[in-house]
Coordinates of C-alpha atoms in Angstrom, one line a residue:
Chain C
X1 CA -20.8 1.8 -16.8
X2 CA -20.2 4.2 -13.9
X3 CA -21.8 3.1 -10.7
X4 CA -23.6 6.3 -9.5
X5 CA -25.2 4.7 -6.4
X6 CA -23.0 2.1 -4.8
X7 CA -25.2 -0.2 -2.7
X8 CA -22.7 -0.2 0.2
X9 CA -20.4 2.7 -0.3
X10 CA -23.0 5.2 -1.4
X11 CA -22.4 8.1 -3.7
X12 CA -18.9 9.1 -4.7
X13 CA -18.9 10.0 -8.4
X14 CA -19.6 13.7 -8.0
X15 CA -17.0 15.5 -10.0
X16 CA -17.4 14.7 -13.7
X17 CA -14.4 15.4 -16.0
X18 CA -13.5 14.7 -19.6
X19 CA -10.6 12.5 -20.7
X20 CA -9.6 11.9 -24.4
X21 CA -8.9 8.5 -25.8
X22 CA -7.3 9.0 -29.3
X23 CA -8.9 12.5 -29.3
X24 CA -12.4 11.1 -28.6
X25 CA -13.9 12.7 -25.4
X26 CA -15.1 10.3 -22.7
X27 CA -16.8 10.9 -19.4
X28 CA -14.8 10.1 -16.3
X29 CA -15.0 11.1 -12.6
X30 CA -12.4 12.5 -10.3
X31 CA -10.5 9.9 -8.4
X32 CA -11.0 7.1 -10.9
X33 CA -8.0 5.2 -12.3
X34 CA -7.5 5.6 -16.0
X35 CA -8.2 1.9 -16.6
X36 CA -11.3 2.0 -14.5
X37 CA -12.7 5.1 -16.3
X38 CA -12.0 3.5 -19.7
X39 CA -13.8 0.4 -18.6
X40 CA -16.8 2.5 -17.6
X41 CA -16.9 3.7 -21.2
X42 CA -16.7 0.1 -22.4
X43 CA -13.1 0.3 -23.5
X44 CA -11.4 -2.9 -22.4
X45 CA -8.5 -3.1 -24.9
X46 CA -5.8 -0.8 -23.5
X47 CA -2.9 -1.7 -25.8
X48 CA -1.0 -4.4 -27.6
X49 CA 1.4 -7.0 -26.5
X50 CA 5.1 -6.5 -27.3
X51 CA 5.8 -9.4 -29.5
X52 CA 2.7 -11.0 -30.9
X53 CA 0.8 -7.7 -31.1
X54 CA -2.3 -8.9 -29.4
X55 CA -5.0 -7.0 -27.5
X56 CA -4.3 -6.4 -23.8
X57 CA -6.3 -4.9 -21.0
X58 CA -6.2 -4.5 -17.3
X59 CA -5.4 -7.8 -15.5
X60 CA -4.2 -7.4 -11.9
X61 CA -5.3 -3.8 -11.1
X62 CA -2.5 -3.6 -8.5
X63 CA 0.4 -2.1 -10.6
X64 CA 2.2 -5.4 -10.9
X65 CA 1.4 -7.1 -14.2
X66 CA 2.0 -4.1 -16.5
X67 CA -0.8 -5.4 -18.8
X68 CA -2.6 -2.0 -18.7
X69 CA 0.3 0.1 -20.1
X70 CA -0.9 3.0 -22.2
X71 CA 0.5 6.3 -23.4
X72 CA -0.7 9.2 -21.2
X73 CA 0.0 12.8 -22.0
X74 CA 2.9 11.8 -24.1
X75 CA 4.4 9.4 -21.4
X76 CA 4.8 5.8 -22.6
X77 CA 4.2 2.7 -20.4
X78 CA 2.0 4.3 -17.8
X79 CA 0.3 1.8 -15.5
X80 CA -3.2 2.9 -16.0
X81 CA -4.6 0.9 -13.1
X82 CA -2.5 3.0 -10.8
X83 CA -2.7 6.5 -12.4
X84 CA -5.7 8.7 -11.6
X85 CA -7.6 10.5 -14.3
X86 CA -7.2 14.3 -14.7
X87 CA -9.5 16.6 -16.6
X88 CA -8.3 17.0 -20.2
X89 CA -5.9 14.0 -20.0
X90 CA -4.9 12.6 -23.4
X91 CA -4.6 8.9 -23.6
X92 CA -3.7 6.5 -26.4
X93 CA -3.1 2.7 -26.6
X94 CA 0.1 1.1 -25.5
X95 CA 1.9 -0.1 -28.6
X96 CA 4.1 -3.1 -29.4
X97 CA 7.9 -2.8 -29.5
X98 CA 9.2 -0.6 -32.2
X99 CA 10.9 -2.5 -35.0
X100 CA 14.4 -1.2 -34.4
X101 CA 16.0 -3.0 -37.2
X102 CA 13.6 -1.6 -39.7
X103 CA 14.2 1.9 -38.3
X104 CA 18.0 1.4 -38.6
X105 CA 17.7 0.0 -42.2
X106 CA 15.5 2.9 -43.3
X107 CA 17.4 5.5 -41.3
Chain S
X1 CA -2.7 -28.1 -20.3
X2 CA -2.8 -26.8 -23.9
X3 CA 0.8 -26.4 -25.1
X4 CA 0.1 -23.1 -26.8
X5 CA -0.9 -21.3 -23.6
X6 CA 1.1 -18.2 -22.9
X7 CA 2.7 -18.5 -19.5
X8 CA 4.8 -15.3 -19.4
X9 CA 2.4 -12.6 -20.5
X10 CA 5.1 -9.9 -21.0
X11 CA 7.5 -11.8 -23.2
X12 CA 4.8 -14.1 -24.6
X13 CA 6.5 -17.3 -23.8
X14 CA 4.4 -20.4 -24.2
X15 CA 4.1 -23.6 -22.2
X16 CA 5.7 -25.4 -25.1
X17 CA 8.8 -23.2 -25.1
X18 CA 9.3 -23.7 -21.4
X19 CA 8.8 -27.5 -21.8
X20 CA 11.4 -27.5 -24.5
X21 CA 14.0 -26.0 -22.1
X22 CA 13.1 -28.6 -19.5
X23 CA 13.6 -31.3 -22.1
X24 CA 17.1 -29.9 -22.7
X25 CA 17.9 -30.2 -19.0
X26 CA 16.6 -26.9 -17.6
X27 CA 15.6 -27.2 -14.0
X28 CA 15.3 -23.7 -12.6
X29 CA 13.4 -20.6 -13.4
X30 CA 16.6 -18.9 -14.2
X31 CA 17.6 -21.6 -16.7
X32 CA 14.3 -21.0 -18.5
X33 CA 14.7 -17.3 -18.2
X34 CA 18.2 -17.3 -19.8
X35 CA 17.1 -19.4 -22.8
X36 CA 13.6 -18.0 -23.5
X37 CA 13.5 -14.5 -21.9
X38 CA 10.6 -15.8 -19.8
X39 CA 10.2 -13.4 -16.9
X40 CA 12.4 -10.7 -18.4
X41 CA 9.6 -8.4 -19.5
X42 CA 7.9 -5.4 -17.9
X43 CA 6.5 -7.2 -14.8
X44 CA 9.8 -9.0 -14.1
X45 CA 8.2 -12.4 -13.4
X46 CA 5.7 -11.1 -10.8
X47 CA 2.9 -12.9 -12.6
X48 CA 4.6 -15.9 -14.1
X49 CA 7.1 -17.1 -11.4
X50 CA 4.6 -19.4 -9.8
X51 CA 3.2 -20.6 -13.1
X52 CA 6.7 -21.5 -14.4
X53 CA 7.4 -23.4 -11.1
X54 CA 4.2 -25.4 -11.7
X55 CA 5.4 -26.3 -15.2
X56 CA 8.8 -27.4 -13.9
X57 CA 7.1 -29.3 -11.1
X58 CA 4.8 -31.2 -13.6
X59 CA 7.6 -32.0 -16.1
X60 CA 10.3 -33.1 -13.6
X61 CA 10.7 -35.0 -10.4
X62 CA 11.2 -31.7 -8.5
X63 CA 8.9 -30.8 -5.7
X64 CA 7.7 -27.1 -5.4
X65 CA 10.2 -26.4 -2.6
X66 CA 13.1 -27.5 -4.8
X67 CA 12.1 -24.9 -7.4
X68 CA 13.5 -21.6 -6.3
X69 CA 11.9 -18.3 -7.2
X70 CA 13.7 -16.3 -9.9
X71 CA 16.1 -13.6 -8.9
X72 CA 14.5 -10.3 -8.2
X73 CA 16.8 -7.5 -9.3
X74 CA 16.7 -3.8 -8.7
X75 CA 14.6 -1.9 -9.6
X76 CA 11.8 -4.1 -8.3
X77 CA 9.2 -2.2 -10.2
X78 CA 9.5 -0.1 -13.4
X79 CA 11.0 3.3 -12.9
X80 CA 12.0 5.8 -15.5
X81 CA 15.7 6.3 -16.3
X82 CA 15.1 10.0 -15.7
X83 CA 14.1 9.3 -12.1
X84 CA 17.0 6.8 -11.7
X85 CA 19.5 9.3 -13.0
X86 CA 18.6 12.0 -10.5
X87 CA 21.3 14.6 -10.9
X88 CA 22.1 15.1 -7.3
X89 CA 25.1 14.8 -5.0
X90 CA 22.9 13.6 -2.1
X91 CA 20.9 11.1 -4.1
X92 CA 23.5 8.6 -5.3
X93 CA 21.3 6.9 -7.7
X94 CA 23.6 5.5 -10.3
X95 CA 24.9 3.1 -7.5
X96 CA 21.4 1.9 -7.0
X97 CA 21.2 0.5 -10.5
X98 CA 24.8 -0.5 -11.1
X99 CA 25.9 -1.6 -7.7
X100 CA 29.4 -2.4 -9.0
X101 CA 30.0 1.3 -9.4
X102 CA 31.6 2.8 -6.4
X103 CA 30.7 6.4 -5.5
X104 CA 32.7 8.9 -3.5
X105 CA 31.0 12.1 -2.6
X106 CA 28.3 11.3 -5.2
X107 CA 30.8 10.9 -8.0
X108 CA 32.0 7.7 -9.7
X109 CA 35.5 6.8 -8.3
Chain J
X1 CA 15.8 10.4 5.3
X2 CA 15.9 8.7 8.7
X3 CA 13.5 7.0 11.1
X4 CA 13.7 4.6 14.0
X5 CA 11.4 2.2 12.2
X6 CA 10.6 2.0 8.5
X7 CA 7.3 0.3 7.6
X8 CA 7.0 -0.8 4.0
X9 CA 3.3 -1.1 3.1
X10 CA 0.4 0.9 4.5
X11 CA -2.2 -1.9 4.6
X12 CA -3.9 -3.3 7.7
X13 CA -0.7 -5.0 9.0
X14 CA 1.6 -2.0 8.4
X15 CA -0.8 0.5 9.8
X16 CA -1.4 -1.6 12.9
X17 CA 2.4 -2.0 13.4
X18 CA 2.8 1.7 12.9
X19 CA 0.4 2.5 15.7
X20 CA 1.9 0.0 18.2
X21 CA 5.4 1.2 17.5
X22 CA 4.7 5.0 17.4
X23 CA 2.7 4.9 20.7
X24 CA 5.9 3.8 22.5
X25 CA 7.5 7.0 21.4
X26 CA 9.5 5.8 18.5
X27 CA 9.6 7.6 15.2
X28 CA 7.9 5.7 12.3
X29 CA 8.1 6.3 8.6
X30 CA 5.5 4.5 6.4
X31 CA 6.0 4.0 2.7
X32 CA 3.2 3.0 0.3
X33 CA 2.9 3.0 -3.4
X34 CA -0.7 4.5 -3.2
X35 CA -1.5 8.1 -2.5
X36 CA -3.9 6.9 0.2
X37 CA -3.0 4.7 3.1
X38 CA -5.1 1.6 3.8
X39 CA -3.9 -0.7 1.1
X40 CA -6.5 -3.2 -0.3
X41 CA -8.9 -2.3 2.6
X42 CA -10.3 0.5 0.5
X43 CA -11.7 -1.9 -2.0
X44 CA -13.1 -4.3 0.6
X45 CA -16.7 -3.6 1.2
X46 CA -17.4 -6.8 3.1
X47 CA -17.7 -7.0 6.8
X48 CA -14.4 -8.4 8.2
X49 CA -13.9 -10.7 11.2
X50 CA -11.5 -8.9 13.4
X51 CA -9.8 -9.6 16.8
X52 CA -12.0 -8.9 19.8
X53 CA -10.2 -5.6 20.5
X54 CA -12.0 -4.2 17.4
X55 CA -15.7 -4.1 16.6
X56 CA -16.5 -5.9 13.3
X57 CA -16.5 -3.4 10.4
X58 CA -16.2 -3.2 6.7
X59 CA -12.8 -3.0 5.0
X60 CA -12.9 0.6 4.1
X61 CA -14.1 1.5 7.6
X62 CA -11.1 -0.3 9.1
X63 CA -8.8 1.6 6.8
X64 CA -10.3 4.9 8.0
X65 CA -10.0 3.8 11.6
X66 CA -6.4 2.6 11.3
X67 CA -5.3 5.8 9.6
X68 CA -7.1 8.2 12.0
X69 CA -5.7 6.3 15.0
X70 CA -2.2 7.5 13.9
X71 CA -3.0 11.2 14.2
X72 CA -0.9 13.0 16.7
X73 CA 1.8 10.2 16.8
X74 CA 5.3 10.5 15.5
X75 CA 4.5 9.1 12.1
X76 CA 5.8 10.4 8.8
X77 CA 4.3 9.3 5.5
X78 CA 5.8 8.7 2.1
X79 CA 2.7 8.0 0.2
X80 CA 2.9 7.7 -3.6
X81 CA 6.4 6.3 -3.0
X82 CA 7.9 2.9 -4.0
X83 CA 10.8 1.0 -2.7
X84 CA 12.8 0.0 -5.7
X85 CA 15.9 -1.6 -4.1
X86 CA 18.5 -1.7 -1.4
X87 CA 21.8 0.2 -1.3
X88 CA 25.0 -1.5 -0.6
X89 CA 25.2 0.1 2.9
X90 CA 21.7 -1.3 3.7
X91 CA 19.7 1.9 3.1
X92 CA 16.5 1.5 1.2
X93 CA 16.1 3.1 -2.2
X94 CA 12.8 4.9 -2.6
X95 CA 11.3 6.7 -5.6
X96 CA 8.4 9.0 -6.1
X97 CA 9.0 8.8 -9.9
X98 CA 10.9 12.1 -9.9
X99 CA 13.9 11.3 -7.6
X100 CA 15.4 8.2 -6.1
X101 CA 16.7 8.7 -2.5
X102 CA 18.0 6.5 0.3
X103 CA 16.1 6.0 3.6
X104 CA 17.9 4.8 6.7
X105 CA 16.1 3.1 9.6
X106 CA 17.2 1.1 12.6
X107 CA 14.5 -1.5 12.0
X108 CA 12.4 -2.3 9.0
X109 CA 9.0 -3.9 9.1
X110 CA 7.9 -5.5 5.8
X111 CA 4.1 -5.3 5.3
X112 CA 3.9 -5.7 1.6
X113 CA 1.1 -8.2 1.7
X114 CA 0.2 -10.8 -0.9
X115 CA -0.6 -10.8 -4.6
X116 CA -3.1 -12.8 -6.5
X117 CA -2.1 -15.9 -8.4
X118 CA -3.1 -16.5 -12.0
X119 CA -4.6 -19.6 -13.7
X120 CA -3.6 -19.6 -17.3
X121 CA -5.7 -20.9 -20.2
X122 CA -5.4 -20.3 -24.0
X123 CA -6.1 -16.6 -24.7
X124 CA -6.2 -15.6 -21.0
X125 CA -4.4 -12.5 -22.1
X126 CA -7.6 -11.1 -23.8
X127 CA -9.0 -7.9 -22.4
X128 CA -11.8 -8.9 -20.1
X129 CA -9.9 -11.7 -18.4
X130 CA -8.7 -10.3 -15.0
X131 CA -8.2 -11.3 -11.4
X132 CA -11.2 -11.4 -9.1
X133 CA -9.4 -8.8 -6.9
X134 CA -9.2 -6.5 -10.0
X135 CA -13.0 -6.7 -10.4
X136 CA -13.5 -5.9 -6.8
X137 CA -11.2 -2.9 -7.0
X138 CA -12.9 -1.6 -10.2
X139 CA -16.3 -1.7 -8.5
X140 CA -15.3 -0.4 -5.1
X141 CA -12.4 1.9 -5.9
X142 CA -13.4 3.2 -9.3
X143 CA -17.2 2.8 -9.0
X144 CA -17.3 1.1 -12.4
X145 CA -19.0 -2.1 -13.6
X146 CA -16.3 -4.3 -15.0
X147 CA -18.7 -6.0 -17.3
X148 CA -22.2 -7.2 -17.7
X149 CA -21.8 -10.9 -17.4
X150 CA -19.1 -12.7 -15.5
X151 CA -17.6 -16.2 -15.1
X152 CA -15.6 -16.8 -12.0
X153 CA -12.7 -19.3 -12.3
X154 CA -10.9 -20.7 -9.4
X155 CA -11.0 -22.7 -6.2
X156 CA -10.9 -20.0 -3.5
X157 CA -13.4 -18.9 -0.9
X158 CA -12.8 -15.2 -1.7
X159 CA -15.3 -15.7 -4.5
X160 CA -18.5 -15.5 -2.4
X161 CA -17.8 -12.0 -1.1
X162 CA -17.1 -10.7 -4.6
X163 CA -20.1 -12.6 -6.0
X164 CA -22.4 -10.7 -3.7
X165 CA -20.7 -7.5 -4.5
X166 CA -21.0 -8.0 -8.3
X167 CA -24.7 -9.1 -8.0
X168 CA -25.4 -6.0 -6.0
X169 CA -24.2 -3.8 -8.8
X170 CA -26.1 -5.8 -11.4
X171 CA -23.3 -7.8 -12.9
X172 CA -24.8 -11.1 -14.0
X173 CA -22.7 -14.1 -12.8
X174 CA -23.1 -16.8 -15.5
X175 CA -21.2 -19.5 -13.9
X176 CA -18.5 -20.4 -11.3
X177 CA -15.9 -22.9 -12.6
X178 CA -13.8 -24.8 -10.1
X179 CA -11.0 -27.1 -11.1
X180 CA -11.3 -29.3 -8.0
X181 CA -14.2 -31.4 -6.8
X182 CA -15.7 -30.4 -3.5
X183 CA -19.3 -31.0 -2.7
X184 CA -20.8 -32.0 -5.9
X185 CA -23.3 -29.1 -5.8
X186 CA -24.6 -27.7 -9.0
X187 CA -25.3 -24.2 -7.7
X188 CA -23.1 -21.9 -5.7
X189 CA -24.3 -21.0 -2.2
X190 CA -27.8 -19.6 -1.9
X191 CA -27.2 -17.4 -4.9
X192 CA -28.4 -19.9 -7.5
X193 CA -25.4 -19.5 -9.7
X194 CA -24.5 -22.5 -11.9
X195 CA -21.4 -24.2 -10.5
X196 CA -19.1 -26.5 -12.6
X197 CA -16.8 -28.5 -10.4
X198 CA -13.9 -30.7 -11.6
X199 CA -14.0 -28.4 -14.7
X200 CA -11.6 -26.0 -16.4
X201 CA -11.7 -23.3 -19.0
X202 CA -9.9 -24.8 -22.0
X203 CA -10.0 -21.8 -24.3
X204 CA -11.1 -18.1 -24.5
X205 CA -11.9 -16.4 -27.8
X206 CA -12.6 -12.9 -28.9
X207 CA -11.6 -10.2 -31.3
X208 CA -9.8 -7.6 -29.3
X209 CA -11.7 -8.5 -26.2
X210 CA -13.2 -11.6 -24.5
X211 CA -16.3 -12.9 -26.3
X212 CA -16.7 -16.5 -25.4
X213 CA -15.1 -19.4 -23.5
X214 CA -15.1 -23.2 -23.7
X215 CA -15.4 -25.1 -20.4
X216 CA -14.6 -28.8 -20.1
X217 CA -16.9 -30.3 -17.6
X218 CA -17.2 -33.9 -16.5
X219 CA -20.4 -34.0 -18.6
X220 CA -18.9 -32.6 -21.8
X221 CA -17.9 -29.3 -23.2
X222 CA -20.0 -26.2 -22.9
X223 CA -19.6 -22.7 -24.4
X224 CA -20.5 -19.6 -22.5
X225 CA -20.5 -15.9 -23.6
X226 CA -19.4 -13.8 -20.6
X227 CA -17.7 -10.5 -21.2
X228 CA -15.5 -10.9 -18.2
X229 CA -13.7 -13.9 -16.7
X230 CA -12.5 -13.4 -13.1
X231 CA -9.6 -15.6 -12.0
X232 CA -9.6 -16.6 -8.4
X233 CA -6.2 -18.3 -8.0
X234 CA -5.6 -17.6 -4.4
X235 CA -2.7 -15.4 -3.1
X236 CA 1.0 -15.7 -2.4
X237 CA 3.2 -13.4 -0.3
X238 CA 5.0 -10.7 -2.2
X239 CA 8.7 -11.4 -2.2
X240 CA 10.3 -8.6 -4.1
X241 CA 11.5 -6.6 -1.1
X242 CA 12.5 -9.5 1.2
X243 CA 14.4 -10.9 -1.7
X244 CA 16.2 -7.6 -2.3
X245 CA 17.0 -7.4 1.5
X246 CA 18.7 -10.8 1.1
X247 CA 16.3 -12.4 3.7
X248 CA 16.5 -16.2 3.6
X249 CA 13.4 -18.0 2.2
X250 CA 11.5 -21.2 2.8
X251 CA 8.6 -22.9 0.9
X252 CA 5.4 -23.4 2.9
X253 CA 2.5 -24.4 0.7
X254 CA -0.1 -23.8 3.3
X255 CA 1.1 -20.2 3.8
X256 CA 1.0 -19.4 0.1
X257 CA 4.4 -20.7 -1.2
X258 CA 7.8 -19.0 -0.8
X259 CA 8.2 -16.6 2.0
X260 CA 10.9 -15.3 4.3
X261 CA 11.9 -17.4 7.3
X262 CA 11.0 -15.7 10.5
X263 CA 11.3 -16.5 14.2
X264 CA 8.9 -16.2 17.2
X265 CA 9.6 -12.4 17.1
X266 CA 8.6 -12.3 13.4
X267 CA 12.3 -11.3 12.7
X268 CA 13.8 -12.5 9.4
X269 CA 17.3 -13.9 8.9
X270 CA 18.4 -10.3 8.7
X271 CA 18.4 -9.0 12.3
X272 CA 17.0 -5.6 11.5
X273 CA 14.2 -6.8 9.2
X274 CA 10.8 -8.0 10.5
X275 CA 7.8 -9.2 8.6
X276 CA 4.1 -8.9 9.3
X277 CA 0.6 -9.5 7.7
X278 CA 0.2 -11.5 4.6
X279 CA 4.0 -11.3 4.0
X280 CA 4.2 -13.8 6.9
X281 CA 1.8 -16.2 5.1
X282 CA -1.6 -15.6 3.6
X283 CA -4.3 -15.6 6.3
X284 CA -7.4 -13.7 7.4
X285 CA -7.9 -10.1 8.5
X286 CA -7.5 -11.0 12.2
X287 CA -4.1 -12.4 11.5
X288 CA -3.1 -9.3 9.6
X289 CA -3.9 -7.2 12.7
X290 CA -2.4 -9.6 15.2
X291 CA 0.9 -10.1 13.3
X292 CA 1.1 -6.4 12.9
X293 CA 1.0 -6.1 16.7
X294 CA 3.4 -9.0 17.1
X295 CA 6.1 -7.5 14.8
X296 CA 5.6 -4.1 16.4
X297 CA 6.1 -5.6 19.9
X298 CA 9.3 -7.3 18.9
X299 CA 10.7 -4.1 17.2
X300 CA 9.9 -2.1 20.3
X301 CA 11.6 -4.7 22.5
X302 CA 14.7 -4.6 20.3
X303 CA 14.8 -0.8 20.4
X304 CA 14.1 -0.8 24.1
X305 CA 10.9 1.1 24.1
X306 CA 9.2 -1.9 25.7
X307 CA 10.8 -3.8 28.5
X308 CA 11.5 -7.5 27.7
X309 CA 9.2 -9.0 30.4
X310 CA 6.3 -6.9 29.3
X311 CA 6.9 -7.8 25.6
X312 CA 6.9 -11.5 26.4
X313 CA 3.5 -11.1 28.1
X314 CA 2.1 -9.2 25.1
X315 CA 3.6 -11.6 22.7
X316 CA 2.1 -14.7 24.4
X317 CA -1.3 -13.2 24.6
X318 CA -1.1 -12.2 20.8
X319 CA -0.1 -15.7 19.9
X320 CA -2.9 -17.3 21.8
X321 CA -5.4 -14.9 20.1
X322 CA -3.8 -15.8 16.7
X323 CA -4.3 -19.5 17.5
X324 CA -8.0 -18.8 18.1
X325 CA -8.6 -16.6 15.2
X326 CA -6.6 -18.1 12.4
X327 CA -7.6 -21.2 10.5
X328 CA -6.0 -24.1 12.3
X329 CA -4.1 -25.4 9.2
X330 CA -2.6 -21.9 8.7
X331 CA -1.6 -21.6 12.4
X332 CA 0.1 -25.0 12.4
X333 CA 1.9 -24.1 9.2
X334 CA 3.0 -20.9 10.8
X335 CA 4.3 -22.7 13.9
X336 CA 6.2 -25.2 11.6
X337 CA 7.6 -22.3 9.6
X338 CA 8.9 -20.6 12.8
X339 CA 10.4 -23.9 13.9
X340 CA 12.3 -24.2 10.6
X341 CA 13.7 -20.6 11.0
X342 CA 17.4 -21.8 11.1
X343 CA 17.0 -24.1 8.1
X344 CA 16.1 -21.9 5.1
X345 CA 15.9 -23.5 1.6
X346 CA 17.2 -20.4 -0.1
X347 CA 19.8 -18.0 1.3
X348 CA 22.6 -15.7 0.2
X349 CA 20.8 -15.3 -3.1
X350 CA 23.0 -12.5 -4.3
X351 CA 26.3 -14.5 -3.8
X352 CA 26.9 -16.5 -7.0

């Protein structure tokens, strides 16, 4: 949920924008981080772990843990706790490692 | 602690796997890293270095000050290869990744 | 790019150091990963205890104050830039994610602060489990509720400020779980939150996100259903850059673990590198400001923009303020750390 009236900091969310998670439009506000904006829309799972393919979300929010990696406008491995939203931004979940061996075998 | 707990979030290395390396004689973070890949993922041990030290401390006679932090190598946070490979005479970036390469006037010797 | 003094990190310590250095006429360059200077202060809505030269104010107000104070001084900014390494000739490698370029400075002040420690438990990787600082930044920076019901897990005092903040934005705090035993209270502060001491989270469960946790208490196991768990594992100094600069390190538990050795001048084992703020040991906001001023005074002395006699007076007065304002255990550990300057436990880490 977006906090429209912060008890100490007052109002800030005044410029609504639209971001797209897997083509689905979501409400966000200028100056929010991608991970924060998704959390406001009740999206906590941001991607999958590399090896065991398990759900991952934001952990440290300081750009250190890389747990919030997503694909943003075609760019893989974006730290969504650090990157700000932009109107029309297209976001999809961070995926596990590609199976290179399979790709080679099939290729 | 439960043995199945993930200690290194990036490479998904469990307490049990770290304990196994210690049983085999591993005593440093880098020993554990070389055998399990613990700390070699995206965050480069920023989250797990202290946790691994605590496991080593619990399993061995070593005190925390005898357990050195892992090596932090360049680049210290993820950066795209495109940015690293800046095509510029003045930005000698290849050297910054592979410091064994000597540059003269921005070109590899 | 060149400057007299390069400051890495634009939090309270870095910004304070920048002001003190720049006002003596030296040219300062400040690098920070964020687009906005102020560091973690922007997410700190609580009122901070500060040295008597400042009125008490909230974190974000202090950020604004420290940034505005630099207007008109010879300060250059590299915001949205990260240090990623050090060149062989000692220049600092900086990137804005488009280019990587070297920066040369006579002196470097490291003000990279501290990072939160984790407390692992089975399935702590589930979305919904995050650090307590992450919850604070989601509320104050993004203006978003991180969840509707929270369990706070850890032994640190940071929790009470964040508890108040979460309650004020209507996040229900289901329980506080502490691993150690302190007072034997069953509720936390005057907020009437259930407190489980000598307890630990033994498992989290959920399908794609956190749904429930098991807590082992001295009176048996309980299961709670929060949608967020906030880990409060304390903080440790960030080492990445001091390690890259080949600064010698020592372990000092009371200051947060491994950290660079430094002398009375806050100078590291590398003559041109100084440290300040939480990078000198995790402490309170007063210490961030005072160590910022201390490092700056020493750098100015070394670059001859302050006369040595004057610097010594300034330094003595700052140390006596620090002794008053810092927790006594922290100050003693700091004194011990300074005493051990010439006996690091880890040095020459890149020679193998």
